[in-house]
Short mmCIF file of C-alpha atoms in Angstrom, two decimals:
data_model
loop_
_atom_site.label_atom_id
_atom_site.label_comp_id
_atom_site.label_asym_id
_atom_site.label_seq_id
_atom_site.Cartn_x
_atom_site.Cartn_y
_atom_site.Cartn_z
CA MET A 65 -188.62 -75.90 -129.95
CA SER A 66 -190.41 -77.80 -127.07
CA GLY A 67 -193.60 -80.11 -127.77
CA GLU A 68 -193.21 -80.15 -131.42
CA GLU A 69 -193.13 -83.73 -132.85
CA MET A 70 -190.39 -84.31 -135.35
CA LYS A 71 -190.19 -87.82 -137.80
CA VAL A 72 -188.13 -89.07 -140.24
CA LEU A 73 -189.55 -91.37 -142.57
CA GLY A 74 -185.81 -92.69 -144.08
CA GLY A 75 -183.31 -95.04 -143.98
CA TRP A 76 -179.71 -95.44 -142.75
CA TYR A 77 -178.71 -96.22 -146.33
CA SER A 78 -179.73 -93.11 -147.77
CA PRO A 79 -177.37 -89.91 -148.34
CA PHE A 80 -181.04 -87.79 -148.54
CA SER A 81 -182.26 -89.16 -145.39
CA PHE A 82 -178.47 -88.32 -144.11
CA ARG A 83 -179.10 -85.00 -145.04
CA VAL A 84 -182.42 -84.52 -142.95
CA GLU A 85 -180.59 -85.97 -139.97
CA LEU A 86 -177.78 -83.76 -139.94
CA ALA A 87 -179.39 -80.46 -140.79
CA LEU A 88 -181.52 -81.51 -137.44
CA LYS A 89 -178.72 -82.61 -135.37
CA LEU A 90 -176.91 -79.01 -136.26
CA LYS A 91 -180.03 -77.40 -135.11
CA GLY A 92 -180.42 -79.32 -131.72
CA ILE A 93 -184.04 -80.50 -132.92
CA PRO A 94 -185.05 -84.09 -131.26
CA TYR A 95 -186.53 -86.33 -133.77
CA GLU A 96 -187.51 -90.08 -134.39
CA VAL A 97 -186.92 -92.03 -136.94
CA ILE A 98 -188.99 -94.34 -139.07
CA GLU A 99 -187.03 -96.73 -140.83
CA GLN A 100 -188.43 -97.39 -144.76
CA ASP A 101 -187.95 -100.58 -146.53
CA LEU A 102 -187.82 -99.33 -150.08
CA SER A 103 -188.34 -102.52 -151.45
CA ASN A 104 -191.70 -103.01 -149.34
CA LYS A 105 -192.99 -99.66 -149.10
CA SER A 106 -195.08 -98.89 -145.93
CA HIS A 107 -198.30 -97.76 -145.67
CA LEU A 108 -197.30 -94.45 -144.17
CA LEU A 109 -194.63 -93.53 -146.84
CA LEU A 110 -197.47 -93.79 -149.37
CA GLU A 111 -199.62 -91.74 -147.33
CA HIS A 112 -197.13 -89.11 -146.53
CA ASN A 113 -195.22 -89.01 -150.06
CA PRO A 114 -198.17 -90.27 -152.49
CA VAL A 115 -196.37 -88.50 -155.26
CA TYR A 116 -192.92 -89.71 -155.57
CA LYS A 117 -193.41 -92.49 -152.88
CA LYS A 118 -189.70 -92.07 -152.08
CA ILE A 119 -187.67 -91.00 -148.90
CA PRO A 120 -187.01 -89.18 -146.92
CA VAL A 121 -189.99 -87.50 -146.06
CA LEU A 122 -189.99 -85.12 -142.49
CA VAL A 123 -193.57 -85.39 -140.55
CA HIS A 124 -193.61 -82.22 -138.20
CA ASN A 125 -196.66 -82.36 -136.25
CA GLY A 126 -198.12 -84.56 -138.66
CA LYS A 127 -197.67 -82.74 -141.73
CA PRO A 128 -195.30 -84.04 -144.22
CA ILE A 129 -192.50 -82.36 -146.11
CA SER A 130 -190.92 -84.08 -148.78
CA GLU A 131 -187.64 -83.69 -151.00
CA SER A 132 -184.45 -83.24 -149.09
CA LEU A 133 -183.57 -79.68 -150.32
CA VAL A 134 -186.80 -78.78 -149.64
CA ILE A 135 -186.61 -80.47 -146.39
CA LEU A 136 -183.41 -78.72 -145.37
CA GLU A 137 -184.69 -75.14 -145.91
CA TYR A 138 -188.34 -76.11 -144.05
CA ILE A 139 -185.82 -76.95 -141.00
CA ASP A 140 -183.55 -73.83 -141.50
CA ASP A 141 -187.03 -71.70 -141.51
CA ILE A 142 -188.73 -73.35 -138.66
CA SER A 143 -185.29 -73.14 -136.09
CA LYS A 144 -183.07 -70.07 -136.46
CA SER A 145 -180.00 -71.52 -134.31
CA ASN A 146 -176.98 -72.65 -136.46
CA PRO A 147 -178.42 -71.19 -139.74
CA ILE A 148 -177.82 -73.67 -142.45
CA LEU A 149 -178.22 -71.06 -145.13
CA PRO A 150 -176.69 -67.78 -144.96
CA GLN A 151 -179.05 -64.64 -144.03
CA HIS A 152 -177.81 -62.34 -147.01
CA PRO A 153 -180.42 -62.85 -150.19
CA TYR A 154 -177.54 -62.85 -152.68
CA HIS A 155 -175.49 -65.60 -150.47
CA ARG A 156 -178.65 -67.79 -149.85
CA ALA A 157 -179.25 -67.87 -153.63
CA THR A 158 -175.51 -68.78 -154.40
CA ALA A 159 -175.91 -71.69 -152.07
CA ARG A 160 -179.27 -72.79 -153.30
CA PHE A 161 -177.05 -72.57 -156.87
CA TRP A 162 -174.19 -74.74 -155.56
CA ALA A 163 -176.50 -77.47 -153.70
CA LYS A 164 -178.39 -78.19 -156.81
CA PHE A 165 -175.23 -78.00 -158.67
CA VAL A 166 -174.30 -80.80 -156.65
CA ASP A 167 -177.50 -82.55 -156.77
CA ASP A 168 -178.06 -82.30 -160.92
CA LYS A 169 -173.80 -82.83 -161.72
CA PHE A 170 -172.51 -84.88 -158.86
CA THR A 171 -175.17 -86.85 -157.25
CA GLU A 172 -176.47 -87.80 -160.71
CA ALA A 173 -173.51 -89.39 -161.80
CA ILE A 174 -172.63 -91.15 -159.08
CA LYS A 175 -176.05 -92.56 -158.93
CA GLY A 176 -175.76 -93.33 -163.00
CA ILE A 177 -171.98 -95.28 -161.62
CA LEU A 178 -174.00 -97.48 -159.35
CA VAL A 179 -176.95 -98.49 -161.85
CA SER A 180 -174.53 -98.54 -164.78
CA SER A 181 -174.65 -102.08 -166.33
CA GLU A 182 -172.06 -101.22 -169.52
CA GLU A 183 -168.52 -100.38 -168.98
CA GLU A 184 -169.16 -97.40 -171.61
CA GLU A 185 -171.97 -95.81 -169.64
CA GLU A 186 -169.79 -96.12 -166.19
CA LYS A 187 -167.01 -94.56 -167.62
CA LYS A 188 -169.22 -91.69 -168.78
CA GLN A 189 -170.72 -91.26 -165.05
CA VAL A 190 -167.51 -91.15 -163.82
CA GLU A 191 -166.10 -88.57 -166.38
CA LYS A 192 -168.82 -86.60 -165.07
CA ALA A 193 -168.47 -87.16 -161.50
CA VAL A 194 -165.02 -85.94 -161.48
CA GLU A 195 -165.94 -83.00 -163.72
CA ALA A 196 -168.27 -81.71 -161.11
CA LEU A 197 -165.90 -82.45 -158.33
CA GLU A 198 -163.19 -80.05 -160.44
CA VAL A 199 -166.04 -77.22 -160.47
CA LEU A 200 -166.20 -77.70 -156.92
CA GLU A 201 -162.51 -77.91 -156.18
CA LYS A 202 -161.97 -74.43 -157.72
CA GLU A 203 -165.23 -72.81 -155.71
CA LEU A 204 -163.94 -74.08 -152.42
CA LYS A 205 -160.42 -72.65 -153.25
CA GLN A 206 -161.79 -69.60 -154.21
CA LYS A 207 -163.59 -69.35 -150.66
CA GLY A 208 -160.78 -70.10 -148.88
CA THR A 209 -163.08 -71.20 -145.98
CA MET A 210 -163.23 -74.82 -144.00
CA PHE A 211 -166.67 -75.41 -145.57
CA PHE A 212 -168.69 -74.00 -148.21
CA GLY A 213 -171.08 -72.59 -145.52
CA GLY A 214 -168.08 -70.54 -144.19
CA ASP A 215 -166.62 -71.94 -140.72
CA LYS A 216 -169.65 -73.75 -140.29
CA ILE A 217 -171.22 -76.56 -142.17
CA GLY A 218 -173.93 -75.13 -144.28
CA LEU A 219 -176.63 -75.95 -146.98
CA VAL A 220 -173.86 -77.13 -149.54
CA ASP A 221 -171.92 -79.03 -147.06
CA VAL A 222 -174.67 -81.23 -145.83
CA THR A 223 -176.15 -81.54 -149.62
CA LEU A 224 -172.46 -82.64 -150.56
CA GLY A 225 -172.02 -85.00 -147.54
CA LEU A 226 -172.76 -88.43 -150.06
CA LEU A 227 -168.82 -87.75 -150.90
CA ASN A 228 -168.10 -89.95 -147.63
CA ASN A 229 -169.16 -93.37 -147.22
CA TRP A 230 -171.58 -93.54 -150.16
CA VAL A 231 -169.38 -92.77 -152.44
CA LEU A 232 -166.45 -94.90 -151.38
CA ALA A 233 -169.03 -97.13 -151.47
CA VAL A 234 -169.97 -96.99 -154.94
CA GLU A 235 -166.47 -97.02 -155.81
CA GLU A 236 -165.39 -99.92 -153.97
CA LEU A 237 -168.54 -101.79 -155.82
CA ALA A 238 -167.77 -100.56 -159.27
CA ALA A 239 -163.68 -100.43 -158.99
CA VAL A 240 -163.75 -96.82 -160.18
CA LYS A 241 -162.47 -93.79 -158.80
CA THR A 242 -164.13 -90.29 -158.72
CA HIS A 243 -162.15 -88.69 -155.96
CA GLU A 244 -158.67 -88.55 -155.24
CA ALA A 245 -157.07 -86.70 -152.43
CA GLU A 246 -153.80 -85.46 -154.68
CA ARG A 247 -155.96 -84.13 -157.60
CA PHE A 248 -158.70 -82.80 -154.98
CA PRO A 249 -156.82 -81.30 -152.18
CA PHE A 250 -159.05 -78.49 -151.22
CA ILE A 251 -162.29 -81.06 -151.43
CA GLU A 252 -160.09 -83.50 -149.36
CA LYS A 253 -159.51 -81.28 -146.78
CA TRP A 254 -163.21 -80.35 -146.45
CA ARG A 255 -164.22 -84.43 -146.27
CA LEU A 256 -161.79 -84.56 -143.52
CA ASN A 257 -163.01 -81.73 -141.41
CA PHE A 258 -166.38 -82.74 -142.34
CA ILE A 259 -166.23 -86.58 -141.00
CA GLU A 260 -164.62 -85.03 -137.81
CA GLN A 261 -167.98 -82.97 -136.95
CA PRO A 262 -169.50 -85.20 -133.96
CA CYS A 263 -172.77 -84.48 -135.41
CA VAL A 264 -171.55 -86.18 -138.62
CA LYS A 265 -170.16 -89.08 -136.73
CA GLU A 266 -173.00 -90.06 -134.76
CA ILE A 267 -175.18 -90.68 -138.36
CA LEU A 268 -172.42 -91.71 -140.50
CA PRO A 269 -173.07 -95.64 -141.44
CA GLN A 270 -170.86 -98.32 -141.24
CA GLN A 271 -168.94 -98.62 -144.69
CA ASP A 272 -168.87 -102.35 -144.84
CA LYS A 273 -172.57 -102.73 -144.01
CA LEU A 274 -173.02 -100.14 -146.76
CA VAL A 275 -170.85 -101.53 -149.26
CA GLN A 276 -173.15 -104.35 -148.50
CA TYR A 277 -176.44 -102.86 -148.84
CA LEU A 278 -175.23 -101.53 -151.88
CA ARG A 279 -174.33 -104.52 -153.41
CA ASN A 280 -177.52 -106.61 -152.79
CA PHE A 281 -178.93 -102.93 -154.80
CA ARG A 282 -177.11 -103.49 -157.67
CA ARG A 283 -178.15 -107.46 -158.12
CA ALA A 284 -181.86 -106.45 -157.28
#
């Protein structure tokens, strides 16, 4: 993709920005990150995402694309190397289903834990996260593969990337546990394989730095 200009309006602290960067790295597409301060949203962010006013936004040759799952599919469409989605229509639809499941059930529960101010609500969100992991554990066990995408990282794996440092940070702050290695051995094996991938290592945020950021976020 020589001559293409690829910019990511994002933030090191965002698991959704992480998805976009990881997809670009998997594809070998050069890009520039323009860090955003969500407490003081830039004119650039408001211009390129006037509807949701949030990150990430992929700006490709001046044209913006918003929403992380939409961006992942866009990246896969413009670059055929190292596919993120399967080629077969049924398998593509299945990958989309599980990616949406991750966001609707697991990601939302983790966000709920982070912002919960009442113990009962927090407990409810922890239960939702655990229930989602139970479903994902069963699916991964049935697949019998290293990743949800098979032998390589795919759409579902990229979407579930927040299970690593972000979930660990939220658990530390809230003094709760959603993912236990003994309870979810297939998910744990997936997680360890995932974080060992060179492109993942390059962009995962430091745990202590992320904990401090999320602590300040909760206070705010």
